[in-house]
């Protein structure tokens, strides 16, 4: 019966609805809802602190929620082939923007990450990441289909290029994320084990190099290893907030950490969640992120297209890694590192870019006849 | 990395799935399948790692929810531990009445790097905090330190005013402040804490570790009784006013447990107010001050002579003539000028008799005895303010020392020493360390026997005799069978003893048929008044004070009145060996 309905429904939306991964969709919607609640809680005090109208961040976030959901839905309608095309196009534009950001971007808190386009300030690195993952996946799968194309070399160059630009900003966190995505994609594409080990050593080496060469990175890590060496105010406050919330939280809007932490609406939004909604909701948020990542992986596992497997795993690695790092910092499991919590932290670029990535994941994991191959 | 990857690519692919499996398959098919198979296998690995990471986050959240307290302590730095660690245990009396607790308060600090205009900020702050001069404020505000205290413990009004100034760089820190609801009443016992809530004096210092470490749910319970403390302080301060004394000390001590039930040193100070380390009122006369306590020491001389078997109650000494030794003359203050029996020597407080008695015991044994009952060593107490008794060394302890020490000159001890020593005399002969902590009821306190039980028995009768027929009649509190000993000593100074500067002490115990509590009152430099016919001696000043304290506190302490004239009670307190017929008649 069910099958008949599916088969019988030939409309665009009908086919979308019956082939999309509805569970992931629901999980993502829940995350967006939690994000909206927390922006309403943390936004006003953050806005007042920097002299904006109280509802500034709230209005912006809701304003961005509409295009974000549109992007998510629109992209999820695409066929894998069109996702690939979108990815390549997006990467091309994003890369250019990234270069211009480094050359003439605006300086926010000591780093040039933002660029103003037609009156809108955007952070190109947010958009480059998902498009890069798709483009690299295509190149890596193309190398399989057509051995004469130097796909792996191209993919490697793309990653090196993006990482280089991110270091110049400097945005060490994003660089690490991009490097890890690249590593996962190469790993899945069959990188020999000896090279896998080498790559891990390289990542560790880069991390160590950053520790020794970049003072602000070293300071943060020292602080994490030995809290007495520096000001651990933010992390301490966030941890205390999490605990003061208890299991059920103080109730939305009742917390105080948002008044104490400058980045409560972005990097430390998870602490606000813990204080106001309680540790049970925090567990729920962790579970939702874990679910989205693992559900996507399992859908990809069943897919016979290498491009889909690589693209989905790259996109979800980015999504999952940002979530892990953000929550790990708030829970004092990792050194302090500013990273947005997908769908939940305030930020238009981050929200739309995440919607783009998840839209791509949804599009790629739709049920389809399994003989599809990316066209060369 | 890239070059290497492309070179080794094809060969390495052959290794991935187990060789045994793929050799069964046609070559072309296995080639086509292999990349996606590898990707799937490795996807499993990546998925597992992700799952593990999310699981770690989950475990961490549960961990935080379960043991939050420990986590905060571990994760915070020194400074924050200081502010968080303010949770200091309450202190309560033996009945659970609150003696010390914490109140939330707000303190102002500045992050100097964020201040835009220090002079402007100082001007504005000066208007709210006029106690700080503009220059002082500028000194604290200008610079590049991240954390400088401006003022601790603001009033809510000040907090509001400063908040209204909207100065950048200034923040408030929630703190806790120690408060003492009983004010000066327990000031010397409790002491006080510093600005960082660490104990500086008194019990706050002595028990600092346990007060700071314990979680605030379990208050520290002291042995003191708020009601008894209040009565003792009231009577003592009244006596000081009446006799124009410069100070006073009072103790109520449980003879069986060593618990200090009340301990008052006057004048006192307000522990909630501004405190100066050199404030003379903070001096604890009970535990820190050492005094030559005069004739009260005759109780120890008697007990010593009886315990060593040097005298019996029917022995006696000729007290008709003053003793002249070297350049000293030993006189009696209440001269009878005749032969006195041992009980009479005590009753009339004869210096001559006591001196002769001590001489018979000998210097070595006297010193050993005083040491044995704890009068030559400082007392271990739950506070740092304990005085070291002053006494001659074994070499200096000559016959003249032996004689003067017999009536309380030449050895200086704290009033607490005296109370503790008298407790030993009347409690059956056990030395027990005094304590400020409540002992569990029903558990016998540890003690060492330092006196024969019979000696203690006789001492009870002799101490009672002083109140019924001797120098301490005004200490009598009908129904409570008070016994005790007066002591009036001249204060010593660099130039010798000062005739008009007295220390008048009465130390007593009640009820003497089965003593429960020692009560000590000491008045520093009392002056006689009309009511005492100009006398400032202990029998006129300290003794009536003890009488009133006993009458008022005995019901609170669970000691019921008894008929002092009932035959069995009189029999218990009987002393036969008196030479004067008139005295005998009263028994």
GROMACS .gro file of N, CA and C in nm, chain B residues 156 269 378 443 499 544:
model
   18
  532UNK      N    1   2.407   4.769   4.911
  532UNK     CA    2   2.322   4.765   4.790
  532UNK      C    3   2.310   4.903   4.727
  645UNK      N    4   3.491   4.344   7.170
  645UNK     CA    5   3.492   4.426   7.048
  645UNK      C    6   3.387   4.372   6.954
  754UNK      N    7   5.123   2.546   7.846
  754UNK     CA    8   5.009   2.612   7.782
  754UNK      C    9   4.905   2.506   7.742
  819UNK      N   10   2.944   0.987   7.617
  819UNK     CA   11   3.075   0.926   7.597
  819UNK      C   12   3.171   0.989   7.697
  875UNK      N   13   5.024   4.807   9.519
  875UNK     CA   14   4.927   4.784   9.626
  875UNK      C   15   4.783   4.805   9.581
  920UNK      N   16   3.040   3.754   9.495
  920UNK     CA   17   2.897   3.774   9.469
  920UNK      C   18   2.861   3.757   9.322
   0.00000   0.00000   0.00000
